[in-house]
GROMACS .gro file of N, CA, C and O in nm:
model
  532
    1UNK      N    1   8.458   9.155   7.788
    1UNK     CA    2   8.424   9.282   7.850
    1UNK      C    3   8.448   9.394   7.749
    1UNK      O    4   8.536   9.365   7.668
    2UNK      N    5   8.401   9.501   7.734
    2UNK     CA    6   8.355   9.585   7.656
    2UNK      C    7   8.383   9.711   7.738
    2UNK      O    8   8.283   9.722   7.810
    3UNK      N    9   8.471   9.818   7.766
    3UNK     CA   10   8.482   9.922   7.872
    3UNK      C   11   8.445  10.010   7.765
    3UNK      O   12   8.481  10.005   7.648
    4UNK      N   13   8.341  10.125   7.843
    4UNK     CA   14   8.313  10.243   7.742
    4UNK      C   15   8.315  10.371   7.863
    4UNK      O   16   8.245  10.464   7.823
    5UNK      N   17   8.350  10.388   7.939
    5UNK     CA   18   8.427  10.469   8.005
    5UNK      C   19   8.544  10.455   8.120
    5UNK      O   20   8.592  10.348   8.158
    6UNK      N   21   8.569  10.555   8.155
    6UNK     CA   22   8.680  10.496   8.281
    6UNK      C   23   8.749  10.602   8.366
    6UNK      O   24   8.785  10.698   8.299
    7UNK      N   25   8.769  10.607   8.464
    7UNK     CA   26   8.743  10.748   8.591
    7UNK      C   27   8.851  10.701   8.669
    7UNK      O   28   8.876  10.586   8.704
    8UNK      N   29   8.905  10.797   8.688
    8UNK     CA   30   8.997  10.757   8.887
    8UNK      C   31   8.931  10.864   8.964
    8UNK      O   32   8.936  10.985   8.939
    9UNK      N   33   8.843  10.783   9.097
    9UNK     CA   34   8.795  10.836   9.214
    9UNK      C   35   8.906  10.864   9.296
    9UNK      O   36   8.999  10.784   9.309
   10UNK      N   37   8.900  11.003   9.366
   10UNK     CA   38   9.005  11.018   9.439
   10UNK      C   39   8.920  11.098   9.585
   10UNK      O   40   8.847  11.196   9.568
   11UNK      N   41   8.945  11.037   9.728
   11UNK     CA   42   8.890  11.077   9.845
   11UNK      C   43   8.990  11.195   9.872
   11UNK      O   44   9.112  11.186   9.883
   12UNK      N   45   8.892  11.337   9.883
   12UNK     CA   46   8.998  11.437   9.940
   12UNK      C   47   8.847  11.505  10.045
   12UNK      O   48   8.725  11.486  10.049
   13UNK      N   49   8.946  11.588  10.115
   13UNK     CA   50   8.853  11.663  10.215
   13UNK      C   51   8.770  11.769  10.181
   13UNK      O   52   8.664  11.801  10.236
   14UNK      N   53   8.851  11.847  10.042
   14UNK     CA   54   8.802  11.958  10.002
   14UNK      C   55   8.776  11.970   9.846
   14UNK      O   56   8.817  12.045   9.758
   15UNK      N   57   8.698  11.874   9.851
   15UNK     CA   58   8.632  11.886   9.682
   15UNK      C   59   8.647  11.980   9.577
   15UNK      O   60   8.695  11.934   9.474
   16UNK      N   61   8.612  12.119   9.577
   16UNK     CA   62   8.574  12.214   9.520
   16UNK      C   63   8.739  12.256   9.480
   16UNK      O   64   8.773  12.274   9.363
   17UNK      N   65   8.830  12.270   9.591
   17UNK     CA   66   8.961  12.282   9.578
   17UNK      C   67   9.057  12.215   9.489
   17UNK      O   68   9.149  12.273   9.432
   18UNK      N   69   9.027  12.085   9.481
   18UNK     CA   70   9.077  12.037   9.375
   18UNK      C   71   9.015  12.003   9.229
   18UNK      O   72   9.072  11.943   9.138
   19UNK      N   73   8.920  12.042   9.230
   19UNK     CA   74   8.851  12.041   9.127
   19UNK      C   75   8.871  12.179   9.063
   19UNK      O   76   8.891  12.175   8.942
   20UNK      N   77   8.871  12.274   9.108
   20UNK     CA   78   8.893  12.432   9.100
   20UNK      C   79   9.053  12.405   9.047
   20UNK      O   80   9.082  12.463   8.942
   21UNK      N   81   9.151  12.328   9.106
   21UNK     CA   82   9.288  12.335   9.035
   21UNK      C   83   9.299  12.274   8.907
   21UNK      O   84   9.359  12.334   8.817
   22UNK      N   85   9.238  12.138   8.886
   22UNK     CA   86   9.226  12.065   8.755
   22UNK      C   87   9.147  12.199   8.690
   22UNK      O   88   9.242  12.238   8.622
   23UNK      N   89   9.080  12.260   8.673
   23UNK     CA   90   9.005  12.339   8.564
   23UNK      C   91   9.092  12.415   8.519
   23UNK      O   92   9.120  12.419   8.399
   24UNK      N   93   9.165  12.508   8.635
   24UNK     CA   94   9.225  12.635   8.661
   24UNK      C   95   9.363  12.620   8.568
   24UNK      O   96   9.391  12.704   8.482
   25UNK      N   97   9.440  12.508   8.593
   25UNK     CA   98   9.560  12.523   8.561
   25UNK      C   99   9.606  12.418   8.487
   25UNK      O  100   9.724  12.409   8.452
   26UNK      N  101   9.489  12.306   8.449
   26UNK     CA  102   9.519  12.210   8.341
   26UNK      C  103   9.390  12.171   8.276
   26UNK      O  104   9.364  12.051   8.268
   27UNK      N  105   9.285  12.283   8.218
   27UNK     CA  106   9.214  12.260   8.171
   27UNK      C  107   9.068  12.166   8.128
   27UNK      O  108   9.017  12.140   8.020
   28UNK      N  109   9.034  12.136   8.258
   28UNK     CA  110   8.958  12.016   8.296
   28UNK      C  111   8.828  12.050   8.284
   28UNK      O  112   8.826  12.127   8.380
   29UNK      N  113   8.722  12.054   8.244
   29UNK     CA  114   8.575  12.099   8.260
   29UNK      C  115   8.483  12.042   8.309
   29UNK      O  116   8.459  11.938   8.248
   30UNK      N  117   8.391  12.067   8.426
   30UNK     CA  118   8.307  11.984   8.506
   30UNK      C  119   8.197  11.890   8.440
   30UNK      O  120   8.099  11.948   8.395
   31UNK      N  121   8.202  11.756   8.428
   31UNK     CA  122   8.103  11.654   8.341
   31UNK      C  123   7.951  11.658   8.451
   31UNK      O  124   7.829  11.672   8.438
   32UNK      N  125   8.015  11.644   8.520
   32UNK     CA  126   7.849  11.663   8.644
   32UNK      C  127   7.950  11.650   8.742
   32UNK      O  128   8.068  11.616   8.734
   33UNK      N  129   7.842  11.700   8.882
   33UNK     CA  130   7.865  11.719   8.984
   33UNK      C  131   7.722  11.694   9.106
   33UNK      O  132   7.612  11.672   9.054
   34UNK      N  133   7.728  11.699   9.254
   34UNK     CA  134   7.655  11.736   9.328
   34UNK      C  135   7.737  11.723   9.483
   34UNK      O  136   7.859  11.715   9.500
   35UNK      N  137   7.626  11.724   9.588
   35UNK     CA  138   7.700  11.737   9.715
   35UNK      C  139   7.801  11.692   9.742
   35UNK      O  140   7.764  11.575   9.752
   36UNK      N  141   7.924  11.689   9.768
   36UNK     CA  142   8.068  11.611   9.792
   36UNK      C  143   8.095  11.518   9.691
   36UNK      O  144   8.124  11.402   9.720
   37UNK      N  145   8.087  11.561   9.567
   37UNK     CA  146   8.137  11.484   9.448
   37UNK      C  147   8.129  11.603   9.281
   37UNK      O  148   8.047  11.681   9.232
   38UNK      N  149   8.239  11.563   9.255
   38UNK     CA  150   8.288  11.635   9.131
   38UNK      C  151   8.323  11.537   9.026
   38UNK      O  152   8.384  11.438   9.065
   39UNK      N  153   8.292  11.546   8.885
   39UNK     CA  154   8.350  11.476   8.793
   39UNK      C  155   8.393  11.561   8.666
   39UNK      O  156   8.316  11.635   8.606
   40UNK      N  157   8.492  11.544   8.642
   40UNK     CA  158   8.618  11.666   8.566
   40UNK      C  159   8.679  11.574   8.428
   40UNK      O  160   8.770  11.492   8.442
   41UNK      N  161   8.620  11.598   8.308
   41UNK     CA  162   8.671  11.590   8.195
   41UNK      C  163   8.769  11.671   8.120
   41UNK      O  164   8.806  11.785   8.146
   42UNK      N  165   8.815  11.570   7.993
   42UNK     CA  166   8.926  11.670   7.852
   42UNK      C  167   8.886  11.551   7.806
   42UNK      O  168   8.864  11.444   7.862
   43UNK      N  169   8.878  11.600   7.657
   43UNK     CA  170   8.835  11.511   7.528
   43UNK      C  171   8.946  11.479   7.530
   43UNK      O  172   8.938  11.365   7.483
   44UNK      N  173   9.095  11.503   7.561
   44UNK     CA  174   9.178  11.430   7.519
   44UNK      C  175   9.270  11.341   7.637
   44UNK      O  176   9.377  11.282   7.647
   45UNK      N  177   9.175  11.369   7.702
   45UNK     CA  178   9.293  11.259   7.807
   45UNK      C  179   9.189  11.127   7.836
   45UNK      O  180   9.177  11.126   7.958
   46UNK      N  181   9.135  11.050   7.797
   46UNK     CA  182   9.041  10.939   7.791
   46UNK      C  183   8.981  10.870   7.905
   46UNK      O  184   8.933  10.757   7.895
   47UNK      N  185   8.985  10.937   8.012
   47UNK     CA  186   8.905  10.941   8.162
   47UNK      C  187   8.891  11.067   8.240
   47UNK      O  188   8.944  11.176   8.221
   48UNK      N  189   8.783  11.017   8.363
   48UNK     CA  190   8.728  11.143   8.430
   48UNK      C  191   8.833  11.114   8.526
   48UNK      O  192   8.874  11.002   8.558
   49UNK      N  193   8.877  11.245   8.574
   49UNK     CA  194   8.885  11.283   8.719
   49UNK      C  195   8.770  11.281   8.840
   49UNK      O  196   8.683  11.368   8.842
   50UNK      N  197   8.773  11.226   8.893
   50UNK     CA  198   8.650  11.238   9.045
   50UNK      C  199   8.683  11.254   9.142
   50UNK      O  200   8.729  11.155   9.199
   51UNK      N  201   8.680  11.379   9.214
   51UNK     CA  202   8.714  11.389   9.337
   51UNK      C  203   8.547  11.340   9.416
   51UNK      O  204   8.441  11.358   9.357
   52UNK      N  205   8.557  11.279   9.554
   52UNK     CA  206   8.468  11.248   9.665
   52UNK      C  207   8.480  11.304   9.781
   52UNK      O  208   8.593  11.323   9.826
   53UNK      N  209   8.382  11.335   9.842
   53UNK     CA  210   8.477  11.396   9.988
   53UNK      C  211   8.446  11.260  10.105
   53UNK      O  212   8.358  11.179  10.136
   54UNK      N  213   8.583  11.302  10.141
   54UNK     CA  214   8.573  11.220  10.247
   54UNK      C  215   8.504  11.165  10.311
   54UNK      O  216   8.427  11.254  10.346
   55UNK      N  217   8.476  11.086  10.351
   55UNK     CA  218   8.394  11.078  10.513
   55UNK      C  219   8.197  11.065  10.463
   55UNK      O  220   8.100  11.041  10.535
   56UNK      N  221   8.209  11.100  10.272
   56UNK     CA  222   8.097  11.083  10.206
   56UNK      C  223   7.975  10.922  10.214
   56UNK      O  224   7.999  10.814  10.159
   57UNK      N  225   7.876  10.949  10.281
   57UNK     CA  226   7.765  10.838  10.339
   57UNK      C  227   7.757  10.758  10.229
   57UNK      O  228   7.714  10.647  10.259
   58UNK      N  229   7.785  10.772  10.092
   58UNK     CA  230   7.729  10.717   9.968
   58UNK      C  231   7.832  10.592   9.959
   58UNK      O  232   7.802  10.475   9.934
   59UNK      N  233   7.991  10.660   9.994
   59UNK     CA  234   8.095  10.555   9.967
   59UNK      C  235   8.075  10.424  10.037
   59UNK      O  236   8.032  10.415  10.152
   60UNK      N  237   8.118  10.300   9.942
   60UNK     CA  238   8.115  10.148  10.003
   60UNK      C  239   8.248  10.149   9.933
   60UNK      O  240   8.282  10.221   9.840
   61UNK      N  241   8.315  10.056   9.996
   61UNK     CA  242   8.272   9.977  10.090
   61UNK      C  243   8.281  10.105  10.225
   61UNK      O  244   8.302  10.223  10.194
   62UNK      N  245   8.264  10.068  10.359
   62UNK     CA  246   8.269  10.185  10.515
   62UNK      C  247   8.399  10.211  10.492
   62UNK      O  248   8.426  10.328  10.517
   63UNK      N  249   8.523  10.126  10.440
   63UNK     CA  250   8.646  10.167  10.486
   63UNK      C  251   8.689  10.317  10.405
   63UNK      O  252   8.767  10.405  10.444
   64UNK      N  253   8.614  10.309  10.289
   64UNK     CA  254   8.658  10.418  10.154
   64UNK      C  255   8.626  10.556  10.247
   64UNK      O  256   8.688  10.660  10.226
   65UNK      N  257   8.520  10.545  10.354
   65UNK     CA  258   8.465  10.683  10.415
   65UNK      C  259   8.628  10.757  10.489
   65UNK      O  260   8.625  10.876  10.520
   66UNK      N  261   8.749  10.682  10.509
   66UNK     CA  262   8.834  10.740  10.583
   66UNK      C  263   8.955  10.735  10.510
   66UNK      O  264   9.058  10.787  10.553
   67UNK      N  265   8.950  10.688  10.424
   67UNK     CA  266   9.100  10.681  10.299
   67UNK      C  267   9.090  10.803  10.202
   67UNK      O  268   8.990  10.834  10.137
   68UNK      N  269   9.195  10.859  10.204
   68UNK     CA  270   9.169  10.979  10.126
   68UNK      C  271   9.296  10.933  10.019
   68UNK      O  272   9.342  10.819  10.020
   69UNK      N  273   9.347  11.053   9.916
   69UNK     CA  274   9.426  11.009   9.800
   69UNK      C  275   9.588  11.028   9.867
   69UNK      O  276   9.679  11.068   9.794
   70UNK      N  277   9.601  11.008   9.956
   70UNK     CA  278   9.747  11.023  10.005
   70UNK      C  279   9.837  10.921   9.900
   70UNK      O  280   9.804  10.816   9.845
   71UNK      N  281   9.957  10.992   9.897
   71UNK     CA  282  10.040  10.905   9.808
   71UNK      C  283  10.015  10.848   9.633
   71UNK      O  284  10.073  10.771   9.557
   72UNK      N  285   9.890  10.940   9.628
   72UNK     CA  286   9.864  10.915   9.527
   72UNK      C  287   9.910  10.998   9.367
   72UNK      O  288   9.924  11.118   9.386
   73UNK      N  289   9.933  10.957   9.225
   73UNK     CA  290  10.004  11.096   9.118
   73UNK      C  291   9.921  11.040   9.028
   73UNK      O  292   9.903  10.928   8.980
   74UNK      N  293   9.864  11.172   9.015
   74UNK     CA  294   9.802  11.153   8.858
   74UNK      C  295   9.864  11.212   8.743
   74UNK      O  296   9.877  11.333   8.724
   75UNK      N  297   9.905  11.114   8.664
   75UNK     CA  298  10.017  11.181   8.582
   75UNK      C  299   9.941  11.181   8.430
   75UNK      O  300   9.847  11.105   8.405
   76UNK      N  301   9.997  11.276   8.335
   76UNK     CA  302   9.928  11.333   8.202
   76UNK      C  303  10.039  11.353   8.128
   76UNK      O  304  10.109  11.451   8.153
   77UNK      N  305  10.076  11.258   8.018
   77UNK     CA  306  10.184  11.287   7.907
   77UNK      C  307  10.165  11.420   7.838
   77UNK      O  308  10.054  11.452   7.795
   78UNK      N  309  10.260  11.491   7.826
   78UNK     CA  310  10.220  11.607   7.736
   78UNK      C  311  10.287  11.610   7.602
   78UNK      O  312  10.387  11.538   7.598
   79UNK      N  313  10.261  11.668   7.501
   79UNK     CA  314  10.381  11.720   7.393
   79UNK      C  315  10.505  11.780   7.440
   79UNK      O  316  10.603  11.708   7.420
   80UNK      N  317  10.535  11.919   7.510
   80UNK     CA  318  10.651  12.024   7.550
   80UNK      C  319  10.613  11.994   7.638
   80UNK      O  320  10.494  11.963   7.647
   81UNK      N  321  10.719  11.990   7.768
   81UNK     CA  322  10.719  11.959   7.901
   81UNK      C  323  10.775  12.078   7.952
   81UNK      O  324  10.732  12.140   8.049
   82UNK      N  325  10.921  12.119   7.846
   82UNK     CA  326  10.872  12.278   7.891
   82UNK      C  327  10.851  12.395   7.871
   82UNK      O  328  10.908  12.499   7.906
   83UNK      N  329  10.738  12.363   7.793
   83UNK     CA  330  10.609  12.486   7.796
   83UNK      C  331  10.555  12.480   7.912
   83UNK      O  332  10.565  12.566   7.999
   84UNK      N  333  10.476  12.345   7.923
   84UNK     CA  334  10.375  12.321   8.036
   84UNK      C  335  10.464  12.363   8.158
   84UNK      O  336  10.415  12.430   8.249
   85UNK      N  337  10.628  12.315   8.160
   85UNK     CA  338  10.661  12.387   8.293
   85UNK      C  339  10.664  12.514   8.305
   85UNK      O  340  10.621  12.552   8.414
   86UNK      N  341  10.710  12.623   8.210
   86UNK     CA  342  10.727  12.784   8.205
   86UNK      C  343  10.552  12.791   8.246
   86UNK      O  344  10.521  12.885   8.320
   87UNK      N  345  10.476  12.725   8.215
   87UNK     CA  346  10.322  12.770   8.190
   87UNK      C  347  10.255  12.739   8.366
   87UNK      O  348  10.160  12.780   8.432
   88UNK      N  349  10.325  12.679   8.377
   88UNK     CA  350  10.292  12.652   8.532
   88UNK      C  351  10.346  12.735   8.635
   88UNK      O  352  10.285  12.766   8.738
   89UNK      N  353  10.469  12.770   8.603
   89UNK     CA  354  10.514  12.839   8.691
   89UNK      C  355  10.514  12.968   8.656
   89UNK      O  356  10.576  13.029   8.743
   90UNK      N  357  10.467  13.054   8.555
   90UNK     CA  358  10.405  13.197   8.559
   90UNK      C  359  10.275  13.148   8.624
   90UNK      O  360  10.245  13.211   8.725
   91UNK      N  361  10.197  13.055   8.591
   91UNK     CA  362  10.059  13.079   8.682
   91UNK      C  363  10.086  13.060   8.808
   91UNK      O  364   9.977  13.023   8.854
   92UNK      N  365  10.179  13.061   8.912
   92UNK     CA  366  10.280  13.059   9.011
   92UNK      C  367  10.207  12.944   9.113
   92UNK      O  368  10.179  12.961   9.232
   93UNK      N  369  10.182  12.809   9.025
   93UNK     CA  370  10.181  12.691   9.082
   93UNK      C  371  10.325  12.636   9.187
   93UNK      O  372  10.435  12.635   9.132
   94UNK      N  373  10.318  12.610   9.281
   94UNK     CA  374  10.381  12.570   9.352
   94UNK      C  375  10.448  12.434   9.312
   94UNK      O  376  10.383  12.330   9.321
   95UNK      N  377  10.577  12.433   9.269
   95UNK     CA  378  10.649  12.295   9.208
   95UNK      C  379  10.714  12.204   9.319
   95UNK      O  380  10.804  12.234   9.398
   96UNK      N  381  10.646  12.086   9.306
   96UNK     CA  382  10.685  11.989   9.446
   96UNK      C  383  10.821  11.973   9.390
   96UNK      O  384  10.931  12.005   9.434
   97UNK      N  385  10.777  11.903   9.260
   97UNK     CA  386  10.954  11.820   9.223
   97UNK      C  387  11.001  11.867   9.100
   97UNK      O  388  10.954  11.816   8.999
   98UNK      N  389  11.103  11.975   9.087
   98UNK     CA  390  11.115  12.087   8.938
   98UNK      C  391  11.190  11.978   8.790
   98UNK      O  392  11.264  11.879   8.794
   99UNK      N  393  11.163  12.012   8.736
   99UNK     CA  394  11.178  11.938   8.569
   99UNK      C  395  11.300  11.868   8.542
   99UNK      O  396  11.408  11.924   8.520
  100UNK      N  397  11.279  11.736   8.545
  100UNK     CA  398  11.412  11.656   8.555
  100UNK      C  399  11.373  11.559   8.460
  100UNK      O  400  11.256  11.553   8.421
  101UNK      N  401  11.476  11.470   8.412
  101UNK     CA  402  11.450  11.356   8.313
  101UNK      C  403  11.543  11.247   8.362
  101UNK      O  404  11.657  11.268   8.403
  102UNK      N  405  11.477  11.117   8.354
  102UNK     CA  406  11.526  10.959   8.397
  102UNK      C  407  11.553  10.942   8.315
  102UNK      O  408  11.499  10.990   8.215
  103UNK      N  409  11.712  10.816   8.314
  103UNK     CA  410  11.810  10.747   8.213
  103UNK      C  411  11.688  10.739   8.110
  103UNK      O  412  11.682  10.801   8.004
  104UNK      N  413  11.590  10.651   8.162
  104UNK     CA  414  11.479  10.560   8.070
  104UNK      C  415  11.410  10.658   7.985
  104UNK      O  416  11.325  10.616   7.906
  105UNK      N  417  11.444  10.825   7.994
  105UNK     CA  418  11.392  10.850   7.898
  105UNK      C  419  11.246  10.974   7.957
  105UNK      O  420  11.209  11.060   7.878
  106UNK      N  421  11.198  10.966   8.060
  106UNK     CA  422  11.089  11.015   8.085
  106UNK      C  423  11.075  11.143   8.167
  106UNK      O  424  11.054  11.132   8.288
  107UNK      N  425  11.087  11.288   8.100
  107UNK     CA  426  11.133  11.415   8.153
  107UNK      C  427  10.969  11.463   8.229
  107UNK      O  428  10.872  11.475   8.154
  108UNK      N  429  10.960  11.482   8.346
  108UNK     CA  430  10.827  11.512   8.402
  108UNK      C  431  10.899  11.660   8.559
  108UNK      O  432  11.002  11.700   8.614
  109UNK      N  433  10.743  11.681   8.556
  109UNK     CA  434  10.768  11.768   8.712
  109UNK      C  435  10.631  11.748   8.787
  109UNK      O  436  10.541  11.676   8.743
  110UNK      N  437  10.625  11.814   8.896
  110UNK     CA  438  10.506  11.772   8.984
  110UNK      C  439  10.506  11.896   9.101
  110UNK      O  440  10.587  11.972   9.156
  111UNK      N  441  10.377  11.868   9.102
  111UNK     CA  442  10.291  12.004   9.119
  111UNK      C  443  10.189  11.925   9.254
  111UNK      O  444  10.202  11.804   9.268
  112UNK      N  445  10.098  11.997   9.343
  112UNK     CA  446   9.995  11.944   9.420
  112UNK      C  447   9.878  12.043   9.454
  112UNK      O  448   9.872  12.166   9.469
  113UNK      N  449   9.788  11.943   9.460
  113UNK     CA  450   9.646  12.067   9.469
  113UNK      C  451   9.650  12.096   9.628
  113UNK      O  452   9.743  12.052   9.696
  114UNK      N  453   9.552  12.169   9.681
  114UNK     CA  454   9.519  12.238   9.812
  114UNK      C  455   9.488  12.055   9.889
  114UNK      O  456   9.533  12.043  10.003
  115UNK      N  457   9.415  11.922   9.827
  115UNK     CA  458   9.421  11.847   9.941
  115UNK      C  459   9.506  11.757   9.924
  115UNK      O  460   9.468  11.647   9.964
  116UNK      N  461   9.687  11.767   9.844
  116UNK     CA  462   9.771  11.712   9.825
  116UNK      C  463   9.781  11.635   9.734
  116UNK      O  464   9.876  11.557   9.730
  117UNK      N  465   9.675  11.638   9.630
  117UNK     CA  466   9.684  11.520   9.543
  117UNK      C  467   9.796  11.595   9.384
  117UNK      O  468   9.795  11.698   9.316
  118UNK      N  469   9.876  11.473   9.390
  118UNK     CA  470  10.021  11.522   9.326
  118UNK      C  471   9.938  11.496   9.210
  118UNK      O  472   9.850  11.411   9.195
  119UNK      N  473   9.997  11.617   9.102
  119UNK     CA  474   9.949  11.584   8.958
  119UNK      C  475  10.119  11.596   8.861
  119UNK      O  476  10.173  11.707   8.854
  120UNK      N  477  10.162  11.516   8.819
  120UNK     CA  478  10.261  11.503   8.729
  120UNK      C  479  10.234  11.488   8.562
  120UNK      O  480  10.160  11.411   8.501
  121UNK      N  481  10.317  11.584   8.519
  121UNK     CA  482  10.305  11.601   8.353
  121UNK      C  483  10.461  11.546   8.324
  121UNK      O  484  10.569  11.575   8.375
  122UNK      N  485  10.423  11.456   8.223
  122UNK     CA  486  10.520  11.351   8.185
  122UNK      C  487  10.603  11.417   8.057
  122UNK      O  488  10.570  11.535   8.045
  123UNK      N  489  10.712  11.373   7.947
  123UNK     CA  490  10.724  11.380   7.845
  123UNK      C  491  10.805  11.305   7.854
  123UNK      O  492  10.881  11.307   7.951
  124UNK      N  493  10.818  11.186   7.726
  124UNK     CA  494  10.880  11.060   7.656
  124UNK      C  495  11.023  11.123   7.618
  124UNK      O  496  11.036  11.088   7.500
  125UNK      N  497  11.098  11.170   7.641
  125UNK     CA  498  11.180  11.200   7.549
  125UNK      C  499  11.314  11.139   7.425
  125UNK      O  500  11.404  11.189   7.357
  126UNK      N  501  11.241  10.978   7.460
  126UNK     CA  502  11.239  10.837   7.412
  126UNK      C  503  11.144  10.743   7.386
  126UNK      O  504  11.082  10.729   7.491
  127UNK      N  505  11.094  10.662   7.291
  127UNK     CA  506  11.006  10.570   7.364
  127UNK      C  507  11.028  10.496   7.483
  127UNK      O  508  11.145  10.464   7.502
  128UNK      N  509  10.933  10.454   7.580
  128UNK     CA  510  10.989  10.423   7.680
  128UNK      C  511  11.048  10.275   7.615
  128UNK      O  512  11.028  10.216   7.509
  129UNK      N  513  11.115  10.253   7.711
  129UNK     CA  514  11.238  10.144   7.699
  129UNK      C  515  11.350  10.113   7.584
  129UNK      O  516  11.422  10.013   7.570
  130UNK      N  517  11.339  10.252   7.492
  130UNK     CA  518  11.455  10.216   7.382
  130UNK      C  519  11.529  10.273   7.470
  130UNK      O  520  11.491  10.303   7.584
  131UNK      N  521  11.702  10.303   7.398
  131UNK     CA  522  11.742  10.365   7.484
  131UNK      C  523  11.818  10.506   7.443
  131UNK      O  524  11.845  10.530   7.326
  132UNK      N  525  11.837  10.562   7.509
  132UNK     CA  526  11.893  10.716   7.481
  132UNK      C  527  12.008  10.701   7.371
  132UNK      O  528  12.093  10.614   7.354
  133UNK      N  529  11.979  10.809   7.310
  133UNK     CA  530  12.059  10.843   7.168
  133UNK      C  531  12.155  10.950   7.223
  133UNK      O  532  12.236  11.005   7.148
   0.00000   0.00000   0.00000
């Protein structure tokens, strides 16, 4: 197999809303779009974002028409974790879970769009699994 692209579809109710936050506040730019579907690029993060709306006639299998992205994190390693946090919170993003770091090394915070879909920005501040210095 040979993969030459690669996307996470995510079912939300309000398309435009979360697509409007990926642009707005982490730099995402629309690849195409049409009725209840968005697809949201960065040259440097190596897949699309896709939001669907819900309840959309196109989705198969029938069950996808009522599953939306609950419980779901899309997370994005960064360089400074906190820049991106000072940078988030002057653009007065609402912080679910504020800037903390695990034994293992991995300092992140988390943020959510208007149809809840959690977006988390990561930083290594180890490779993962060596261990803290």
């Amino acid at each position: 197999m040979r993969v030459t692209a690669s996307a996470v579809s995510l079912n939300v109710d309000d398309v435009e809303a979360s697509a409007s936050f990926l642009k707005r506040h982490f730099g995402f730019t629309e690849a195409m779009a049409a009725d209840g579907f968005v697809s949201l690029a960065r040259p440097d993060v190596g897949f699309n974002v896709i939001y669907l709306r819900t309840g959309l006639k196109t989705l198969k299998p029938e069950s996808l028409k009522t599953r939306r992205a609950d419980g779901l994190i899309v997370a994005f390693v960064v360089e400074d974790i906190d820049a991106e946090y000072a940078r988030i919170q002057a653009e007065g993003v609402k912080i679910l879970t504020p800037i903390e770091t695990e034994a293992w090394g991995e300092r992140y915070f988390q943020v959510a769009d208007a149809n809840g879909v959690i977006v988390q920005l990561v930083q290594w501040m180890h490779a993962p699994g060596a261990a803290a210095s």
